[in-house]
Structures are given as structure tokens and as C-alpha cells.
Coordinates of C-alpha atoms and ligand atoms in Angstrom, one line a residue:
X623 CA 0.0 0.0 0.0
X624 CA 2.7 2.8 1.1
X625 CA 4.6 1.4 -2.2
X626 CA 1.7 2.4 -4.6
X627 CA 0.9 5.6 -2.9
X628 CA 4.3 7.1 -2.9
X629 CA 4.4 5.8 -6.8
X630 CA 1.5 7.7 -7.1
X631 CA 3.0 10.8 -5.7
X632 CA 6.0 10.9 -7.6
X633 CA 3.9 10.5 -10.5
X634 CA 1.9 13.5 -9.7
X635 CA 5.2 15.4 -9.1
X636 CA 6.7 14.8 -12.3
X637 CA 3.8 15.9 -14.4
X638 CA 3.5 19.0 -12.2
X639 CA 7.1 20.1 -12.8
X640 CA 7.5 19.2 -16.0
X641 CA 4.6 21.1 -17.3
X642 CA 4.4 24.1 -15.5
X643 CA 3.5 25.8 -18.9
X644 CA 0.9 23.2 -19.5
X645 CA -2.4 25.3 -20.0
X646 CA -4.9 22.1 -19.9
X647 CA -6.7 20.9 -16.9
X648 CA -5.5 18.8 -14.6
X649 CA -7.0 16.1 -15.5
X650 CA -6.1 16.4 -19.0
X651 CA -2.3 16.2 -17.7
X652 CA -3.2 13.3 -15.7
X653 CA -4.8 11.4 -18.6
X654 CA -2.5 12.8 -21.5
X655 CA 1.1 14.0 -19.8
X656 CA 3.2 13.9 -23.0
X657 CA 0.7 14.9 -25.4
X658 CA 0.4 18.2 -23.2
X659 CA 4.1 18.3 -22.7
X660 CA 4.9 18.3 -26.7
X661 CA 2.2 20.9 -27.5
X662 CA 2.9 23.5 -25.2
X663 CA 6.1 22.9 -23.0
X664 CA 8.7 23.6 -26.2
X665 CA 7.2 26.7 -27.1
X666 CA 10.4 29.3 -27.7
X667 CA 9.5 33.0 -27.9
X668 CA 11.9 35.4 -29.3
X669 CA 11.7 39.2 -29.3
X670 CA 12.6 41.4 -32.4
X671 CA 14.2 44.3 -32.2
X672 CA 14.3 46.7 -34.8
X673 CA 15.6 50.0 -36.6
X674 CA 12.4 51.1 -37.8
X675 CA 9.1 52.5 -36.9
X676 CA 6.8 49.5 -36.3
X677 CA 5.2 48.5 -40.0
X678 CA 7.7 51.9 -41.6
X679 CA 6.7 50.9 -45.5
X680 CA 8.8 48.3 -47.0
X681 CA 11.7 48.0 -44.0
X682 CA 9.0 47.7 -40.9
X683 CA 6.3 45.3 -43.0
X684 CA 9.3 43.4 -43.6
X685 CA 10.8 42.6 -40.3
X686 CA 7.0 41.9 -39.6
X687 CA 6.5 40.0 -42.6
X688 CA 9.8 38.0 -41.2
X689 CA 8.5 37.3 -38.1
X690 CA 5.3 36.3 -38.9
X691 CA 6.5 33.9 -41.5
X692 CA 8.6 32.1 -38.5
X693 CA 5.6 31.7 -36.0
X694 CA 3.6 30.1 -38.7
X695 CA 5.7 28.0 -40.3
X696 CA 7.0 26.5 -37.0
X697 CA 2.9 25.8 -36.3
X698 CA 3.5 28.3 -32.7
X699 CA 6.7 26.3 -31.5
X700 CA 8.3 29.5 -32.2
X701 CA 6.8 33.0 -31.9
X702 CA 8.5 36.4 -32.6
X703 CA 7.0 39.2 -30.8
X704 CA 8.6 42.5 -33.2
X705 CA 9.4 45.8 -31.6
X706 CA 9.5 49.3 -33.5
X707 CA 12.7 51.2 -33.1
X708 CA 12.6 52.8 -29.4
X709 CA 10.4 50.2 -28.1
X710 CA 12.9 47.7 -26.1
X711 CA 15.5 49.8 -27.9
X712 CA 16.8 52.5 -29.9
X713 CA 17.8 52.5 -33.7
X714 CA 21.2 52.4 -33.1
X715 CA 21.2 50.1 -30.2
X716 CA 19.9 47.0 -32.2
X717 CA 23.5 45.4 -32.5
X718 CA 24.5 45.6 -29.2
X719 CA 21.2 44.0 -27.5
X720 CA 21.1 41.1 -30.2
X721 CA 24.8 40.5 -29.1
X722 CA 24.0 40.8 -25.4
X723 CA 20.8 38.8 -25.7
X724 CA 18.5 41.4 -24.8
X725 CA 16.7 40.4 -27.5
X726 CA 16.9 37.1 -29.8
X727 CA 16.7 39.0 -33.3
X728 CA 17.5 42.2 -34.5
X729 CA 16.5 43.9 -37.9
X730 CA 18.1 46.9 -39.4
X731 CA 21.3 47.9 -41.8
X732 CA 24.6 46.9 -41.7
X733 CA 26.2 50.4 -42.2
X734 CA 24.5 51.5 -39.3
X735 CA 27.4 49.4 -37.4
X736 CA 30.5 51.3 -39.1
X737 CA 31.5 53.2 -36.1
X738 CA 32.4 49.8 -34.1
X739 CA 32.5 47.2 -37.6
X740 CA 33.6 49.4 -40.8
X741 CA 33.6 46.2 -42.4
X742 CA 29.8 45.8 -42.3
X743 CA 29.2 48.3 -44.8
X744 CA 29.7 46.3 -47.6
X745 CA 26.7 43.9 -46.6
X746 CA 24.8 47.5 -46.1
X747 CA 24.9 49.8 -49.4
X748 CA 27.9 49.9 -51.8
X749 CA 28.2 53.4 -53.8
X750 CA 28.4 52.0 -57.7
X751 CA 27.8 48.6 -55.6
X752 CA 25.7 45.6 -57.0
X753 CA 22.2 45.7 -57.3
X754 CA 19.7 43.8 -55.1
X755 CA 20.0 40.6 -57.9
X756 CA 23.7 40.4 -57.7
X757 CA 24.0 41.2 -54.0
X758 CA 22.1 37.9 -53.3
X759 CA 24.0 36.3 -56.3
X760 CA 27.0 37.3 -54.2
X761 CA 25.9 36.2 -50.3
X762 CA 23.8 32.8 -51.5
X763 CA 25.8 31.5 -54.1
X764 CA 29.3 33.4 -54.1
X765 CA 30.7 33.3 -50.6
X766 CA 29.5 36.8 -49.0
X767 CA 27.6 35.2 -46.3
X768 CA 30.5 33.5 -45.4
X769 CA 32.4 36.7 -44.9
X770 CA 29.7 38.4 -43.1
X771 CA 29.1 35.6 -41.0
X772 CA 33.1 36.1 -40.1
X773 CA 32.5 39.8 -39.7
X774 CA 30.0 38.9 -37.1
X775 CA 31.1 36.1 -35.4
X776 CA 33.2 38.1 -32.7
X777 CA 30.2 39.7 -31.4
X778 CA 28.1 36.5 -31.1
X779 CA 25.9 37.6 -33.8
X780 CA 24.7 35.2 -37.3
X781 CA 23.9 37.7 -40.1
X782 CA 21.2 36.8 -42.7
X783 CA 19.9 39.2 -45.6
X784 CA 16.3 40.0 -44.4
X785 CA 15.3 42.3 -47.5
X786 CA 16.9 44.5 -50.3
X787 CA 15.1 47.8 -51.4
X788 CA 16.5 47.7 -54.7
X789 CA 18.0 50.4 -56.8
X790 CA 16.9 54.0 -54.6
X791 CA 16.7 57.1 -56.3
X792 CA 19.0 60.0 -56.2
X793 CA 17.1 62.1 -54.3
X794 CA 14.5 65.7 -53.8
X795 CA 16.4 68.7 -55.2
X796 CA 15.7 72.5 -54.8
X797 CA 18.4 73.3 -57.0
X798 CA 19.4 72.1 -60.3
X799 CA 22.5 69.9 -60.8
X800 CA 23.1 70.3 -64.5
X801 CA 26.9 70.6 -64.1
X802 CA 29.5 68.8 -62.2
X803 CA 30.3 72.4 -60.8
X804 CA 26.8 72.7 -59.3
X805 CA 27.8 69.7 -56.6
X806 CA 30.5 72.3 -55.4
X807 CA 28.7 73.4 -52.1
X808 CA 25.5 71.5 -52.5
X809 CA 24.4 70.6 -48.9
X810 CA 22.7 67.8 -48.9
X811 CA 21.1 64.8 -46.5
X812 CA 23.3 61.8 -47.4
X813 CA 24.7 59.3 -44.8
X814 CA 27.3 56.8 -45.1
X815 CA 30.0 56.5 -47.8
X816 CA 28.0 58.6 -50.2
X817 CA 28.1 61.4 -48.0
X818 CA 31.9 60.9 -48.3
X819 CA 31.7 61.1 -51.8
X820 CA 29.6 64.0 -52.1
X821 CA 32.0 65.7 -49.3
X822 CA 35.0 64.8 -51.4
X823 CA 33.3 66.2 -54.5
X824 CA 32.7 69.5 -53.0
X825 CA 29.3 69.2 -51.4
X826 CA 28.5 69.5 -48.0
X827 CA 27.1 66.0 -46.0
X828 CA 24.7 66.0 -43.6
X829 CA 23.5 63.2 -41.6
X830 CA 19.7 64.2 -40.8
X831 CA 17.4 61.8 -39.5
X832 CA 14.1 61.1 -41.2
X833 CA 11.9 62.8 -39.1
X834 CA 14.3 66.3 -40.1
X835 CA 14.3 66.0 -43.6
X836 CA 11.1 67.8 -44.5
X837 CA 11.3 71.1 -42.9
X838 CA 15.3 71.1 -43.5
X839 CA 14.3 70.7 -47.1
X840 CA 11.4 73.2 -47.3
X841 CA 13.4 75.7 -44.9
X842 CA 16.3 75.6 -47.0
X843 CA 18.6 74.6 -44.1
X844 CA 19.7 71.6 -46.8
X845 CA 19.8 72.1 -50.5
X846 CA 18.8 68.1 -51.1
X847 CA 18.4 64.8 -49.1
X848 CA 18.0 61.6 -50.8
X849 CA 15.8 59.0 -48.7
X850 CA 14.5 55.8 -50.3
X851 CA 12.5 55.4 -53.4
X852 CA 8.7 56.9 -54.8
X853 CA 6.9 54.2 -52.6
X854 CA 8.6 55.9 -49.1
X855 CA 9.1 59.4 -50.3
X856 CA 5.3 59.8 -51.5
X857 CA 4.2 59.1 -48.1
X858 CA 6.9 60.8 -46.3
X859 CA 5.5 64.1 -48.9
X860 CA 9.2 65.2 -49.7
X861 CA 7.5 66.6 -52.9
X862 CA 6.2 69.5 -51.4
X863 CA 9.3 70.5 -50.3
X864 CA 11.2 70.3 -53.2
X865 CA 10.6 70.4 -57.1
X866 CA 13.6 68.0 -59.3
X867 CA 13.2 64.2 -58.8
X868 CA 17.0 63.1 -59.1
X869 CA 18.0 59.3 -60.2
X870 CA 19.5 56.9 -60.4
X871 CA 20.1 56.3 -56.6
X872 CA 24.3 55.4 -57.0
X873 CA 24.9 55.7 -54.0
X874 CA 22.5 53.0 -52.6
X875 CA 22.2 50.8 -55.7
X876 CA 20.5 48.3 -52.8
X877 CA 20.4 48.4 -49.3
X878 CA 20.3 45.4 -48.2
X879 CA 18.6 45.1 -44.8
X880 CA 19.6 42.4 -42.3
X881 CA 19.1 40.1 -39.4
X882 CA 21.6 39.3 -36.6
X883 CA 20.3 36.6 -34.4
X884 CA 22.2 35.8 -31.1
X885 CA 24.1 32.7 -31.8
X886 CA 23.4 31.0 -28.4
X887 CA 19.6 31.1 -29.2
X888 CA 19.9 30.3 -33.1
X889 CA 21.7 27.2 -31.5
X890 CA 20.2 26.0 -29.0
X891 CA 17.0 25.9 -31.5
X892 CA 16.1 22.0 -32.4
X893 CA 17.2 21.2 -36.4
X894 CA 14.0 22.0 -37.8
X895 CA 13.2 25.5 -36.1
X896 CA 16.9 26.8 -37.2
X897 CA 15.7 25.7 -41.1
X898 CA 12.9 27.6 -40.7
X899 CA 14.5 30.5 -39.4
X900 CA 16.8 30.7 -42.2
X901 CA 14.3 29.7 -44.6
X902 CA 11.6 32.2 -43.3
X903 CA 14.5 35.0 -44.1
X904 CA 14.9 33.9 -47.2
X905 CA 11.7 34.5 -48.2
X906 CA 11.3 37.8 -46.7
X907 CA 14.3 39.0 -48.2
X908 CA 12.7 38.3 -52.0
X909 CA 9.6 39.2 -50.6
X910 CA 10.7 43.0 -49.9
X911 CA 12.2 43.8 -53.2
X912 CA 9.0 42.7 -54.4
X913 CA 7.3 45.1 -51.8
X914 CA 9.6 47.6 -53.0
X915 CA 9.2 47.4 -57.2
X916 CA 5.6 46.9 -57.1
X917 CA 4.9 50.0 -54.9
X918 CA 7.5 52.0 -56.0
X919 CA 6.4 51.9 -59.4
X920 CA 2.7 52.7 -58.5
X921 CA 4.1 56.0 -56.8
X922 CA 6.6 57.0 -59.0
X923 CA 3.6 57.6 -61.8
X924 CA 1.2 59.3 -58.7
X925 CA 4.3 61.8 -58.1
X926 CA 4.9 62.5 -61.9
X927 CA 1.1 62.7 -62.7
X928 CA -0.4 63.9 -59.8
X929 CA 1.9 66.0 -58.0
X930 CA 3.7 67.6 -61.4
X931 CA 7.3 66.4 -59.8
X932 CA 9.8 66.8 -62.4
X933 CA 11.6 63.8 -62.7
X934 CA 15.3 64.4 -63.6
X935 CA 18.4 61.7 -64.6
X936 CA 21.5 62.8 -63.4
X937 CA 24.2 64.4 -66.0
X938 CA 26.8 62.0 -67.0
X939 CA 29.8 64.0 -65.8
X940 CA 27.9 64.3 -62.4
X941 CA 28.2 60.8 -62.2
X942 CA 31.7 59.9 -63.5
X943 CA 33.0 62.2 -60.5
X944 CA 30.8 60.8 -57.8
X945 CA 32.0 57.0 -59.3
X946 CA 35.9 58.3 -59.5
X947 CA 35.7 59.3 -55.9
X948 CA 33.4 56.4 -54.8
X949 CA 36.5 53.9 -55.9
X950 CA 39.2 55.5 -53.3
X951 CA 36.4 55.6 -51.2
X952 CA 36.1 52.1 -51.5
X953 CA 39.9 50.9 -51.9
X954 CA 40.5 52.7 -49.1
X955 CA 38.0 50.8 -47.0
X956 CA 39.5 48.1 -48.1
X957 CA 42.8 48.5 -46.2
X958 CA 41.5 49.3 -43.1
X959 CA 42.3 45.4 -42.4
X960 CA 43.0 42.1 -43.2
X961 CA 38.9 41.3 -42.7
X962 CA 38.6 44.2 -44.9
X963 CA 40.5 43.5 -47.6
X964 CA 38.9 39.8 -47.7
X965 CA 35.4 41.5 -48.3
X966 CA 36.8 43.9 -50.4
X967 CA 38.5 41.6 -53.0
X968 CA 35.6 39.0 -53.0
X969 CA 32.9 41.5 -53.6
X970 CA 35.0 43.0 -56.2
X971 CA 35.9 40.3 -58.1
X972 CA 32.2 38.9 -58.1
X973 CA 30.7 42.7 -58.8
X974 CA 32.9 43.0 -62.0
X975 CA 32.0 39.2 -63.3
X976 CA 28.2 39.7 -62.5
X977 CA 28.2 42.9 -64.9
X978 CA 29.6 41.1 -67.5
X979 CA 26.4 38.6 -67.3
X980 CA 24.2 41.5 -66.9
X981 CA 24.9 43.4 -69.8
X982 CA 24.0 40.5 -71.9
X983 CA 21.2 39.6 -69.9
X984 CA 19.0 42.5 -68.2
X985 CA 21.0 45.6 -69.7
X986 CA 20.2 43.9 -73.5
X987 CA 16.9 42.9 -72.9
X988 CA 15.7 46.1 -71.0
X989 CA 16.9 47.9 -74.6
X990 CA 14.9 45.6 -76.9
X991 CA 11.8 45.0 -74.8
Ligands
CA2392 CA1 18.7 56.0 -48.8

């Protein structure tokens, strides 16, 4: 008798501790411990952290879109909860609470980390850089994920591309750039290595953030600021602050958005769960460009048709200077260290091979069609 009843006991224990996040009744745990145990005990939630507004047109719906696509596809097993940028954590503070596992995910840009990482900028935006096609040419198929992943291995941290925005246009003018002479003290809102470019061709950077650029446009405190493309600069209204339409975007021929996941979780996920992950971000990346072309086309006619905005291609000679200076820009990244140099040489080398294959592909079928 004592012999069943303490049996009985420790029976009673075990299903008790074991399923402390078992929402069923108690009799159901009774009757049915492991069924109980498999539905709800493994359920991992992971928090997002991000560099946007929550749902900010094309970057925000696609960290959502990422997200979402991982919860569902794991059936629940694992959710992501995303948070807008000041949320958990600032823009700029993405990188740092992935790596300290405040958070399990991040979503942003890779330049954003230049201060601490130069070498992330080539997995940002590259001045005269590849498009969005060749960019996932170069991480999928021609070793760049491999370097990144090296770049972000000290910090605990496993890149994946989470979304490209494609080619962005040159940006909102108030003054007319006919002339390489007219870039000579143009002050304009451009971050990163094409604000280095612009500062080396005689203009004058300025690293505004987005919620700035309209009345710095429309007061004149800036004489231009490029920002994304038609779909985010319709709604952001930058045409009512200024009247030329500048492309092509050079110096953000893609930026290609990322996630960092904090290793320790990524590995402690079972098999399945870490294909998911990395297959749920592959399919957010090609969903964003997608995002991206579709609406960006749509608002490029409403700003032409509706809102007269004159849309202008920049001069040739404008654009052999910014590409002249964009190469020592780039070189010179290059030997900031041995990582660098790696990066450099491999996205080089594949960049100048993938043009070859796009001028007699894309480039000679865009002429004929
Ligand atoms: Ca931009």
C-alpha cells in the first residue's frame, strides 16, 4: 500500500514540474502527460528588435513580414513578438542587445554598425555597388555570407539578408544639378560612404534623420536629401518640399537590410526551427524587393502625374565624378584590415563578373523589350 501511494506521488510530481506551462486541466495532464508536454512545453518565444518605426513601409512590413513567416511556419513552437525602433531599444542600439541577448533577433542595416564594424558596410549599401539581384548572387551563391558571418562572429551575432530595397533614387532637389560644378557646395542629406563622396566632390554631408528631412528641405537649411524610393518618399510628402526628382540612386544601388540573431539562441534551436528561421528570411528577403518594385512603381507615376514632380536623370559627368571618388572611397576601405581586404576583394571580383552577365542579360533585354 505505502509502495503504490508514494508511486503515485512521484507520478503526480513529475507531471506537475515538468509542465508548468501546461495550460490544460488537470485532468487532461493526468490522462494525457506527454501529449500536453509536446504541445505547449517547447514553445520558444523570441523578441525582435528593430531599426524602424513599427510597420515603416517596406523595412518595418518586412521585419513583420519575417516574423510572422517564422511563427507560422513552426505551427507556434516559435513566436516572434517584433518591436518598432525605441520600443525595447533605440535605432542604433539593435546590435549591441542582439549580441548581449536582450533580444533574440534584430532587424536593421549593416552600415548603421561602421562606427564599431567598418567592415559591415559592404553587406549595407555599396556606392556603384551591385544591385539587389547580384547582391544575393554574391551572399547565397558566391561566398558573401560566409564573410559576413566572419565579420559577425566576434560579437556573437549570425547575419542573414532580411530584405533589399533595390536600386533607390538619387534624391529631392531645390536646385538644379546640370553641371559637375553645381555639386560644389550643395548641402545635402546623405549618410554613409555617399556622404563621403559628395564631401569629397565639393558638397557638404549632412547626416539628418528622417523625421528632419522635410522642414530642412522646405526651410532651405539643406539644398537636397535623398531618402528611399517613390513608394517611401510619397508618403513621407518630400515633394512638397522640393521640385527635381533626381536618379539613379548610386549611392544605394540596394540596401540590403539584415538580421543578426544571437548565436546562443539560433543554437540552441532543435534542427527544424533553425531551417525555418533561415528559410523564413529567405523569403522575406525576396519578398521586400518585391514590396519595394511593385509600390515604388505605382508611386513614382502618382508623383509625376499627380503631383507635377519633375523627374530628372543625373548628367553624365555628375556621375563619373561621384563613381571616381566612390573607388578610393572604396579601396580605401579596403585596407582598413586584413577582414577588410577579404570582403573587399571578394565582392570586387564577383561585382565586376556579374556585370559582364548583366549586360547581356538584363542591360540587352531592357533595350529591346
Ligand atoms: Ca537611402
Amino acid at each position: 500500500m505505502e509502495r503504490r501511494k508514494l508511486l503515485k506521488t512521484a507520478t503526480l510530481i513529475t507531471a506537475a514540474a515538468g509542465l508548468t506551462a501546461c495550460k490544460n486541466s488537470t485532468q487532461q495532464v493526468l490522462n494525457e502527460p506527454s501529449k500536453c508536454a509536446e504541445s505547449e512545453q517547447d514553445v520558444i518565444e523570441w523578441k525582435m528588435v528593430t531599426a524602424w518605426p513599427k510597420n515603416f513601409p517596406g523595412l518595418g512590413t518586412g521585419a513583420q513580414f519575417f516574423a510572422d513567416a517564422i511563427t507560422q511556419m513552426s505551427g507556434g513552437r516559435l513566436t516572434v513578438k517584433v518591436f518598432g525602433s525605441g520600443e525595447l531599444v533605440p535605432a542604433f542600439e539593435v546590435f549591441d542587445a542582439v549580441s548581449a541577448g536582450t533580444a533574440q533577433i534584430g532587424h536593421s542595416a549593416a552600415y548603421y554598425w561602421k562606427g564599431k564594424l567598418p567592415e559591415a558596410q559592404y553587406f549595407g549599401a555599396v556606392p556603384f555597388g551591385m544591385n539587389a539581384n547580384e547582391m544575393n548572387a554574391w551572399l547565397y551563391h558566391g561566398g558573401g555570407l560566409e564573410l559576413w558571418e566572419k565579420a559577425y562572429r566576434p560579437f556573437g551575432l549570425k547575419p542573414l539578408p532580411v530584405g533589399q530595397s533595390g536600386v533607390q533614387m538619387g534624391g529631392w532637389f531645390n536646385k538644379e544639378i546640370n553641371h559637375k560644378e553645381d555639386i560644389k557646395g550643395l548641402v545635402m542629406r546623405i549618410p554613409g560612404m555617399g556622404g563621403e563622396i559628395l564631401s569629397r566632390a565639393g558638397g557638404t554631408p549632412q547626416a539628418l534623420p528622417g523625421a528632419e528631412l522635410f522642414t530642412a528641405l522646405q526651410t532651405g537649411t539643406i539644398d537636397a536629401t535623398e531618402w528611399v524610393g517613390p513608394y517611401n518618399d510619397l508618403a513621407f510628402g518630400l515633394y512638397q518640399a522640393a521640385q527635381f526628382y533626381y536618379y539613379p540612386g548610386w549611392h544605394e544601388p540596394t540596401a540590403c537590410l539584415e538580421a543578426m540573431i544571437n548565436q546562443k539562441a539560433f543554437d540552441a534551436l532543435p534542427e527544424d526551427l533553425k531551417s525555418i528561421v533561415e528559410l523564413a528570411a529567405m523569403a522575406a528577403n525576396q519578398n521586400m524587393l518585391a514590396e519595394f518594385n511593385a509600390n515604388n512603381q505605382r508611386a513614382l507615376d502618382t508623383l509625376v502625374n499627380e503631383h507635377q514632380v519633375e523627374l530628372r536623370e543625373y548628367p553624365d559627368e555628375v556621375l563619373q565624378v561621384f563613381k571616381t571618388y566612390a573607388e578610393d572611397v572604396l579601396s580605401e576601405l579596403g585596407e582598413q584590415s586584413e577582414l577588410s581586404k577579404e570582403i573587399y576583394l571578394s565582392y570586387k571580383k564577383f561585382a565586376d563578373q556579374t556585370k559582364n552577365w548583366l549586360k547581356v542579360s538584363e542591360l540587352a533585354y531592357l533595350k529591346v523589350r
